[in-house]
mmCIF file with all atom_site columns, C-alpha atoms in Angstrom:
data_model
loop_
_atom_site.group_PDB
_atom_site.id
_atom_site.type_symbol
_atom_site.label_atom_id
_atom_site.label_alt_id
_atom_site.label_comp_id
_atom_site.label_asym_id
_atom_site.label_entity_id
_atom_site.label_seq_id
_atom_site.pdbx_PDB_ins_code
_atom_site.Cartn_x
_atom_site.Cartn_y
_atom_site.Cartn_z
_atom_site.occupancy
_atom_site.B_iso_or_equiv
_atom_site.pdbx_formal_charge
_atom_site.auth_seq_id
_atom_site.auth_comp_id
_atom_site.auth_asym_id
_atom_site.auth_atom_id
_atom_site.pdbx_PDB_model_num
ATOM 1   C CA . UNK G 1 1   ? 0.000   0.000  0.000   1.00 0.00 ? 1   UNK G CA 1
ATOM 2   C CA . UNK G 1 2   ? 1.242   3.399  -0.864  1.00 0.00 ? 2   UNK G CA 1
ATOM 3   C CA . UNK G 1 3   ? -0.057  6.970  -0.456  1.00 0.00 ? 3   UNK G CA 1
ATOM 4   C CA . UNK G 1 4   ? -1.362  8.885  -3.688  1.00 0.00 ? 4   UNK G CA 1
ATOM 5   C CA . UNK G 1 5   ? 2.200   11.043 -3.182  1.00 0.00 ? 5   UNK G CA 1
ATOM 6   C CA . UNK G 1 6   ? 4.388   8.069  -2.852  1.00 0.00 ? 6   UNK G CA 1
ATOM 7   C CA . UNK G 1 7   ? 2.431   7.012  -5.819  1.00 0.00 ? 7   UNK G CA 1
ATOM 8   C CA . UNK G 1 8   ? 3.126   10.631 -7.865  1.00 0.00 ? 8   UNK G CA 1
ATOM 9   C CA . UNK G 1 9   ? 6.739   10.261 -6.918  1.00 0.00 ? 9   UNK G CA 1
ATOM 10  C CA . UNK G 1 10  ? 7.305   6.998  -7.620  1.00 0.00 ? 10  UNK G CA 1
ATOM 11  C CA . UNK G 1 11  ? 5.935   8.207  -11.311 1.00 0.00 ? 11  UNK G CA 1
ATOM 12  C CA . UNK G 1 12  ? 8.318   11.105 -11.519 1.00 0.00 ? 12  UNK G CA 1
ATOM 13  C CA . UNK G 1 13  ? 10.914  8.787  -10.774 1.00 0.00 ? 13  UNK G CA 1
ATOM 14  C CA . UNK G 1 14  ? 10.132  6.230  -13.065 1.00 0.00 ? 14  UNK G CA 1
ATOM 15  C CA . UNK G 1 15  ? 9.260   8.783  -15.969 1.00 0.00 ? 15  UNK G CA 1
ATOM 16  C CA . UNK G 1 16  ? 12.313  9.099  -18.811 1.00 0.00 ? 16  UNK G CA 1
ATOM 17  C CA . UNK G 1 17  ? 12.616  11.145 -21.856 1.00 0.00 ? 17  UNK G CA 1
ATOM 18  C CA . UNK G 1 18  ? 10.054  9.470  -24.667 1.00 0.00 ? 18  UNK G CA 1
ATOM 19  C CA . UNK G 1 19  ? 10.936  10.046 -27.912 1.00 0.00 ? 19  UNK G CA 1
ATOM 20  C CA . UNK G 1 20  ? 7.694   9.850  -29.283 1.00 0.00 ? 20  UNK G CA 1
ATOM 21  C CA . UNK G 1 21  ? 5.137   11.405 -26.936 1.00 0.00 ? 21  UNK G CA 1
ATOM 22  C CA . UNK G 1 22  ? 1.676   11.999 -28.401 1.00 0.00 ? 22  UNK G CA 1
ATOM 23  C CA . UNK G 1 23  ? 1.372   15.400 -26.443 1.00 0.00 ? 23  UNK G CA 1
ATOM 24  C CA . UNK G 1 24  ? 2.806   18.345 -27.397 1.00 0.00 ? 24  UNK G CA 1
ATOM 25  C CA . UNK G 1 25  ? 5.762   18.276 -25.077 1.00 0.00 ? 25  UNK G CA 1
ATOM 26  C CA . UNK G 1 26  ? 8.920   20.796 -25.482 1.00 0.00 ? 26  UNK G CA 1
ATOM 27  C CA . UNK G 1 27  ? 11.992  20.010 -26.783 1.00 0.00 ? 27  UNK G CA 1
ATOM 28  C CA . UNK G 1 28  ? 15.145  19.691 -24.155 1.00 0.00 ? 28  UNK G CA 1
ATOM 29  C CA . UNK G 1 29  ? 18.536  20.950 -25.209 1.00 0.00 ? 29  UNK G CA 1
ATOM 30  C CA . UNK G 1 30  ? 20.128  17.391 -25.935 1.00 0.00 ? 30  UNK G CA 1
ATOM 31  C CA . UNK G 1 31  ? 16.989  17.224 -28.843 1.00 0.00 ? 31  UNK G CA 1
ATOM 32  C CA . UNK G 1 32  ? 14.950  14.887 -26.051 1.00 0.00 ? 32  UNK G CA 1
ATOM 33  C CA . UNK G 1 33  ? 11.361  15.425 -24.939 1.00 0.00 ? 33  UNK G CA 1
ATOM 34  C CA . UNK G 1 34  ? 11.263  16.256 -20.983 1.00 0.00 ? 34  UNK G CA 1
ATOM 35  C CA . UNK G 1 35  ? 10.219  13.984 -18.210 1.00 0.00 ? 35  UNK G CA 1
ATOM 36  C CA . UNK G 1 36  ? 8.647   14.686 -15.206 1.00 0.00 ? 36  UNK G CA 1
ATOM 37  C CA . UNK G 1 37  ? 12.006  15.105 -13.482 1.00 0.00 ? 37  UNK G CA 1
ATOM 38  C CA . UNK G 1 38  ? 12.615  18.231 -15.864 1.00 0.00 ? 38  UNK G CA 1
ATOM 39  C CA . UNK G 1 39  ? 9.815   19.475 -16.123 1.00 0.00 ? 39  UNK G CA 1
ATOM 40  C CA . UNK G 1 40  ? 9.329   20.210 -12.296 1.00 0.00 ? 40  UNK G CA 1
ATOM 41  C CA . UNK G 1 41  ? 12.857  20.822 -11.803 1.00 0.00 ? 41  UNK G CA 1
ATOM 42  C CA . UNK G 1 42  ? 13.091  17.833 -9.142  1.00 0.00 ? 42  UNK G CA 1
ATOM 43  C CA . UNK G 1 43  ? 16.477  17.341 -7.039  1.00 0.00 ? 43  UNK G CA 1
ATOM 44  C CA . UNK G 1 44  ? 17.540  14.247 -4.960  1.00 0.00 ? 44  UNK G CA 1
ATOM 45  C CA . UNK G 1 45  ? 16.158  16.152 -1.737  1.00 0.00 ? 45  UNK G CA 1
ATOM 46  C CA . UNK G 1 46  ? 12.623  17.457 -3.594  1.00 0.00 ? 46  UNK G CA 1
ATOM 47  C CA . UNK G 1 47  ? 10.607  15.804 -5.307  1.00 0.00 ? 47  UNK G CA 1
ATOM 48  C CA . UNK G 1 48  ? 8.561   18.563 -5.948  1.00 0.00 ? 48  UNK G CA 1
ATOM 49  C CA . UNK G 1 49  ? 4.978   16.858 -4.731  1.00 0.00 ? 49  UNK G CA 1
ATOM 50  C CA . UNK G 1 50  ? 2.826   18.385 -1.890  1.00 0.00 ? 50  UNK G CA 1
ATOM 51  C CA . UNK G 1 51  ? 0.108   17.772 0.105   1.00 0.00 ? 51  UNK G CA 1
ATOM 52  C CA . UNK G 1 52  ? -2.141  20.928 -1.163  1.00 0.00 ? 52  UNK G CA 1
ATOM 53  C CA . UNK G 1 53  ? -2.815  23.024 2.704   1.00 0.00 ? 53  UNK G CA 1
ATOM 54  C CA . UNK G 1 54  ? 0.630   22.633 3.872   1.00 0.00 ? 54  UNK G CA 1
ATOM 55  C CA . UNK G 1 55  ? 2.051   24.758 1.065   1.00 0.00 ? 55  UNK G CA 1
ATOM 56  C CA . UNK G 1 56  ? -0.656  27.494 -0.050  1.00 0.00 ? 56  UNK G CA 1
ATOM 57  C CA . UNK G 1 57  ? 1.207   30.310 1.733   1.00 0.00 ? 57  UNK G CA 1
ATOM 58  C CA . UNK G 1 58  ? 4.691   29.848 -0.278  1.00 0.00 ? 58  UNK G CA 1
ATOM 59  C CA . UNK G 1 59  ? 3.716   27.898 -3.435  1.00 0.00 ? 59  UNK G CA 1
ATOM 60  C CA . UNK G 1 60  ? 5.177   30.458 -5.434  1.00 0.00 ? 60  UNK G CA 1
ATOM 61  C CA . UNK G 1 61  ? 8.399   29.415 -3.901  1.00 0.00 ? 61  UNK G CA 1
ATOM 62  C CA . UNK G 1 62  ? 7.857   25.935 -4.732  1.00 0.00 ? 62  UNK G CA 1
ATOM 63  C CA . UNK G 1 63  ? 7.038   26.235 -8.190  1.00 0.00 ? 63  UNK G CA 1
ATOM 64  C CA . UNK G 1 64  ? 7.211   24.297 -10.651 1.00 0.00 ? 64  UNK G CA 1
ATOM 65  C CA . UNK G 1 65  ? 5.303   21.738 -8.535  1.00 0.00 ? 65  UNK G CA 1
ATOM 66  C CA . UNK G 1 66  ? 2.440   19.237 -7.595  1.00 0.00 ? 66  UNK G CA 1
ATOM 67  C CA . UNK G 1 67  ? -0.297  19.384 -4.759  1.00 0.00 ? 67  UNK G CA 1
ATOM 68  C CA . UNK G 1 68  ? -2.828  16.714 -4.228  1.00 0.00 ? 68  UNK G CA 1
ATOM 69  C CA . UNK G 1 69  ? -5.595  16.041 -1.628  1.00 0.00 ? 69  UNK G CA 1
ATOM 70  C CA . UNK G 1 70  ? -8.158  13.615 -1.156  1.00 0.00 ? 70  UNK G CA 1
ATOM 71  C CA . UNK G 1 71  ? -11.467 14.694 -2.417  1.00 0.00 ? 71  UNK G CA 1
ATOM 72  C CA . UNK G 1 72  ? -13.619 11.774 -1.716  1.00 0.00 ? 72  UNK G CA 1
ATOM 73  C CA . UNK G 1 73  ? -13.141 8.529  -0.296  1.00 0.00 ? 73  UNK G CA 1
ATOM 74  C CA . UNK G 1 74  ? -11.436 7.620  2.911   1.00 0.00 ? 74  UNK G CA 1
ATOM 75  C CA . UNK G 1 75  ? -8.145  7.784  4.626   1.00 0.00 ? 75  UNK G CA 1
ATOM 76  C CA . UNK G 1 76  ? -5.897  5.107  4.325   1.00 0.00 ? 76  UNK G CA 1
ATOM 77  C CA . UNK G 1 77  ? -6.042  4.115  7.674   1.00 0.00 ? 77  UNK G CA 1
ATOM 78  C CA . UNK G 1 78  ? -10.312 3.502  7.609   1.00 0.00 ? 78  UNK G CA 1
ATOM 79  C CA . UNK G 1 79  ? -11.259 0.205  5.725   1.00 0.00 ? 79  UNK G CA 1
ATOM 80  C CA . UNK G 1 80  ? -11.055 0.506  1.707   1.00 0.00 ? 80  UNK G CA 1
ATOM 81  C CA . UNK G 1 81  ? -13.827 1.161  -0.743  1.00 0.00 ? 81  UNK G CA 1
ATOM 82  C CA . UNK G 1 82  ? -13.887 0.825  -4.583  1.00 0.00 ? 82  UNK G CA 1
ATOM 83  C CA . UNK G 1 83  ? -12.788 4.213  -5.499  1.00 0.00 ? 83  UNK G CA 1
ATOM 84  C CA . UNK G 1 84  ? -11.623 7.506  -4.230  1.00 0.00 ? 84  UNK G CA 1
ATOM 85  C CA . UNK G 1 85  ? -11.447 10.637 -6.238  1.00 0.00 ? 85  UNK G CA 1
ATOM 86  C CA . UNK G 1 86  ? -7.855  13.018 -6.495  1.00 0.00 ? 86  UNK G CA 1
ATOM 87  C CA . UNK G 1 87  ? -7.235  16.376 -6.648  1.00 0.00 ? 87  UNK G CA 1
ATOM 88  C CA . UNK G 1 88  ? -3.884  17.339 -8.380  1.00 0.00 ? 88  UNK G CA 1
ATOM 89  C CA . UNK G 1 89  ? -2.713  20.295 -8.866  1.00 0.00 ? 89  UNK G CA 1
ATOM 90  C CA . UNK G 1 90  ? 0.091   21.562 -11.409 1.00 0.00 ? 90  UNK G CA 1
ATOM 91  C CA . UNK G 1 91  ? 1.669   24.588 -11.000 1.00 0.00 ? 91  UNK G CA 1
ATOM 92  C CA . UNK G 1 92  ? 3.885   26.651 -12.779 1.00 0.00 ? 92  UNK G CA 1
ATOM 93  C CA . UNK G 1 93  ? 4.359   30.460 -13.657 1.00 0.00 ? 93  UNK G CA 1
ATOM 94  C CA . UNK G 1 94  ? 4.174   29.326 -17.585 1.00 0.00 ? 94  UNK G CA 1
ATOM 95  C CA . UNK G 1 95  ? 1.249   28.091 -18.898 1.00 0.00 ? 95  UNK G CA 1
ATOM 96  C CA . UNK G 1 96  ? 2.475   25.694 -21.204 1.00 0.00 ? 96  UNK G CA 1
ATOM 97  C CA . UNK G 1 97  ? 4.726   24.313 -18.273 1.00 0.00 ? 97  UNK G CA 1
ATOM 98  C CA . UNK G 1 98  ? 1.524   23.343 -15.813 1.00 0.00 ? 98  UNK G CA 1
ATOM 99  C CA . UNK G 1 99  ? -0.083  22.154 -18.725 1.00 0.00 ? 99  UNK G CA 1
ATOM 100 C CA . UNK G 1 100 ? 2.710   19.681 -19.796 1.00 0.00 ? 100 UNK G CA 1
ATOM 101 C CA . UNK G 1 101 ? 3.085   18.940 -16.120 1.00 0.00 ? 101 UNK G CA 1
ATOM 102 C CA . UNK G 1 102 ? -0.345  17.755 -15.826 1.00 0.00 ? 102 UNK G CA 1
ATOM 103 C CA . UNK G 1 103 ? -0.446  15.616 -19.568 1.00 0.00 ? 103 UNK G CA 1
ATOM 104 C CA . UNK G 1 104 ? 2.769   13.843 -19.044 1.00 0.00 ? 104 UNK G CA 1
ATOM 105 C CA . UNK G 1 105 ? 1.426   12.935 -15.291 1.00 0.00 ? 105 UNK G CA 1
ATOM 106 C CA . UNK G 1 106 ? -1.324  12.015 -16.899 1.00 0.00 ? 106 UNK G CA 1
ATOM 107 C CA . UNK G 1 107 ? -0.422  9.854  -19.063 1.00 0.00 ? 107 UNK G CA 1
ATOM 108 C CA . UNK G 1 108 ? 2.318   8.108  -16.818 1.00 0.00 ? 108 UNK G CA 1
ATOM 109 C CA . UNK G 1 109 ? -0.703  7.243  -14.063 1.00 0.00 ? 109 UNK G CA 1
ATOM 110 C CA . UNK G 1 110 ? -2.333  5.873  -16.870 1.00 0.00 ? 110 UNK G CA 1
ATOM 111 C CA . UNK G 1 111 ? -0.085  3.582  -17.835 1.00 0.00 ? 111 UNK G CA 1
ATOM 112 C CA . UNK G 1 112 ? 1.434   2.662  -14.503 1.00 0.00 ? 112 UNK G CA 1
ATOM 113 C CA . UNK G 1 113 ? -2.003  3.322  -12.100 1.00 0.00 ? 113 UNK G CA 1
ATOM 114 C CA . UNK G 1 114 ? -0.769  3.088  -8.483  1.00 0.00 ? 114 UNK G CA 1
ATOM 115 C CA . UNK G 1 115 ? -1.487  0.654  -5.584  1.00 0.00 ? 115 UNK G CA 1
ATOM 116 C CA . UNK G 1 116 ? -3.818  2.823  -3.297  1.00 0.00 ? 116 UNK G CA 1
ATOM 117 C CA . UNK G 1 117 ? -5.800  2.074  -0.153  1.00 0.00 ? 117 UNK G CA 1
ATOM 118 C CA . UNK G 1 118 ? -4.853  -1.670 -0.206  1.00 0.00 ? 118 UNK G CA 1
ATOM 119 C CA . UNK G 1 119 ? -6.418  -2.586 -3.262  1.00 0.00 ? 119 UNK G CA 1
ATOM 120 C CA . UNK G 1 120 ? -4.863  -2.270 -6.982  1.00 0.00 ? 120 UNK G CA 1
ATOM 121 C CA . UNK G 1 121 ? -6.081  0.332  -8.803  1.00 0.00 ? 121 UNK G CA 1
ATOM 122 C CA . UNK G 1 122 ? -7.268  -0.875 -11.660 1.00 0.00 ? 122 UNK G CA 1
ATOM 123 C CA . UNK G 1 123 ? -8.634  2.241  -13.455 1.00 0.00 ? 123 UNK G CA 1
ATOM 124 C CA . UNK G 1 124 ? -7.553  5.825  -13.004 1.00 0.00 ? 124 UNK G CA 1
ATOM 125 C CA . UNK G 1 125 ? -9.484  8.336  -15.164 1.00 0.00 ? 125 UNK G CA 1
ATOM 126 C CA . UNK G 1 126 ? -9.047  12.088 -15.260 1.00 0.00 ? 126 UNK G CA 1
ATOM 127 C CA . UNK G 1 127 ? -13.092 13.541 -14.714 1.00 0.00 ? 127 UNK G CA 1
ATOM 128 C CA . UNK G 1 128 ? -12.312 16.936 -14.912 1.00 0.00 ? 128 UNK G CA 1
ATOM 129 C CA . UNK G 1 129 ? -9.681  19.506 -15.709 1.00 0.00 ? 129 UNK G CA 1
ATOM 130 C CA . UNK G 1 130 ? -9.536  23.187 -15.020 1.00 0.00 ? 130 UNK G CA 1
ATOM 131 C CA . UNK G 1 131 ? -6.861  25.786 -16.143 1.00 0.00 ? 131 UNK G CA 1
ATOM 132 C CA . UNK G 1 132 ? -6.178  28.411 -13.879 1.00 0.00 ? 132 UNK G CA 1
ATOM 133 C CA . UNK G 1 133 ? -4.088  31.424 -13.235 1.00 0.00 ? 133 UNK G CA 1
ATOM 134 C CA . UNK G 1 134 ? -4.152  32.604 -9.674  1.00 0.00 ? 134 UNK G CA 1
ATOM 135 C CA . UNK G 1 135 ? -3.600  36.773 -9.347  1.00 0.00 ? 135 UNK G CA 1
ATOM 136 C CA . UNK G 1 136 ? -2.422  36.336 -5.930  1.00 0.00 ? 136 UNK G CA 1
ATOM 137 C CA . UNK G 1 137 ? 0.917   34.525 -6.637  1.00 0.00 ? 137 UNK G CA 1
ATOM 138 C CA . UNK G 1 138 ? 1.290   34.842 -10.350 1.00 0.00 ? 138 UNK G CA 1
ATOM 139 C CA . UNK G 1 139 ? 1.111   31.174 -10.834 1.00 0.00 ? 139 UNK G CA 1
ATOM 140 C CA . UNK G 1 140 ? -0.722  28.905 -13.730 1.00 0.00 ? 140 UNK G CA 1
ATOM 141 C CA . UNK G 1 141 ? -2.609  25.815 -12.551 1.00 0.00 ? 141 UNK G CA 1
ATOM 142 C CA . UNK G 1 142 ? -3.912  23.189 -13.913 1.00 0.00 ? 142 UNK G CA 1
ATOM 143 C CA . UNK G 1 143 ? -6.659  21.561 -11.777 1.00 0.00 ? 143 UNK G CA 1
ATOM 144 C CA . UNK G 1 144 ? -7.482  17.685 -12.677 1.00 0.00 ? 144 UNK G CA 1
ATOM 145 C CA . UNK G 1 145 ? -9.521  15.844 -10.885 1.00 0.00 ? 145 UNK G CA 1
ATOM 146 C CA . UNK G 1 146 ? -8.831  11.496 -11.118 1.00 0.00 ? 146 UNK G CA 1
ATOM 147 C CA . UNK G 1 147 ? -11.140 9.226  -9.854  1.00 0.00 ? 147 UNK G CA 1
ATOM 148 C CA . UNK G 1 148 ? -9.234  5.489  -8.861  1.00 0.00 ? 148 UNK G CA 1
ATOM 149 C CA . UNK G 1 149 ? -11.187 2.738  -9.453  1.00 0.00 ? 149 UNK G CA 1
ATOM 150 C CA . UNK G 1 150 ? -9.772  -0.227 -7.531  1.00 0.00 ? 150 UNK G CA 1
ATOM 151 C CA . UNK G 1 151 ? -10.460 -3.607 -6.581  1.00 0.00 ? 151 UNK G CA 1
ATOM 152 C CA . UNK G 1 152 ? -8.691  -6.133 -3.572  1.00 0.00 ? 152 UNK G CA 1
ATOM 153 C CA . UNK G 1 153 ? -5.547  -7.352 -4.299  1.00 0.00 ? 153 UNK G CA 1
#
């Protein structure tokens, strides 16, 4: 069992340059499309991935990064149901930045969904997305809300 931000890290970890993305990703000096890892700016110490109240008074600090929070569902520590629904949060003073943030993560939760709550997710789909740009700290975010479908391992 993992947490949904052990879960986000353990994708930006895992993600590496694809040279044929389907999204509309930016090129990186070497000619490679950028990973997670580039796109946040992640060091050995950061990874970049937050839960969403402990950082609202500094995000701008922390930018490029993720916040999450659990929108529906339970803890992990009650008993698991079939689903829970995700809030994440990609931020970024570009635009185009948050928005690649959020496709590339995306995409990599897709393909690799998580273990969450005890059970195996078996089905993570993306119900709604929202762009945003917040006045108050000059930031771009992208808003997208997953629902995890899961059933016991």
């Amino acid at each position: 069992m993992i947490s949904i931000e052990a879960a986000i890290v353990a994708a930006i970890a895992a993600d590496t340059a694809d040279p044929n993305p389907t999204g509309g990703f930016e090129e990186a000096a070497e000619g490679e499309k950028l990973c997670l890892k580039t796109l946040l700016e992640v060091t050995a110490d950061e990874p970049k991935v937050y839960p969403h109240n402990t950082v609202l008074g500094r995000i701008e600090e922390l930018e490029p990064c993720i916040t999450y929070h659990l929108a529906t569902g339970r803890t992990e520590s009650e008993a698991p149901i079939d689903h829970e629904t995700y809030v994440l949060n990609c931020w970024s003073k570009s635009y185009t930045r948050a928005a690649e943030i959020s496709t590339r993560l995306k995409r990599i939760l897709h393909d690799r969904p998580p273990e969450l709550l005890r059970r195996r997710v078996c089905l993570l789909v993306e119900e709604a997305r929202q762009d945003l740009y917040e006045e108050d700290t000059g930031l771009h975010r992208v808003r997208c809300v997953y629902r995890a479908i899961s059933k016991p391992k």
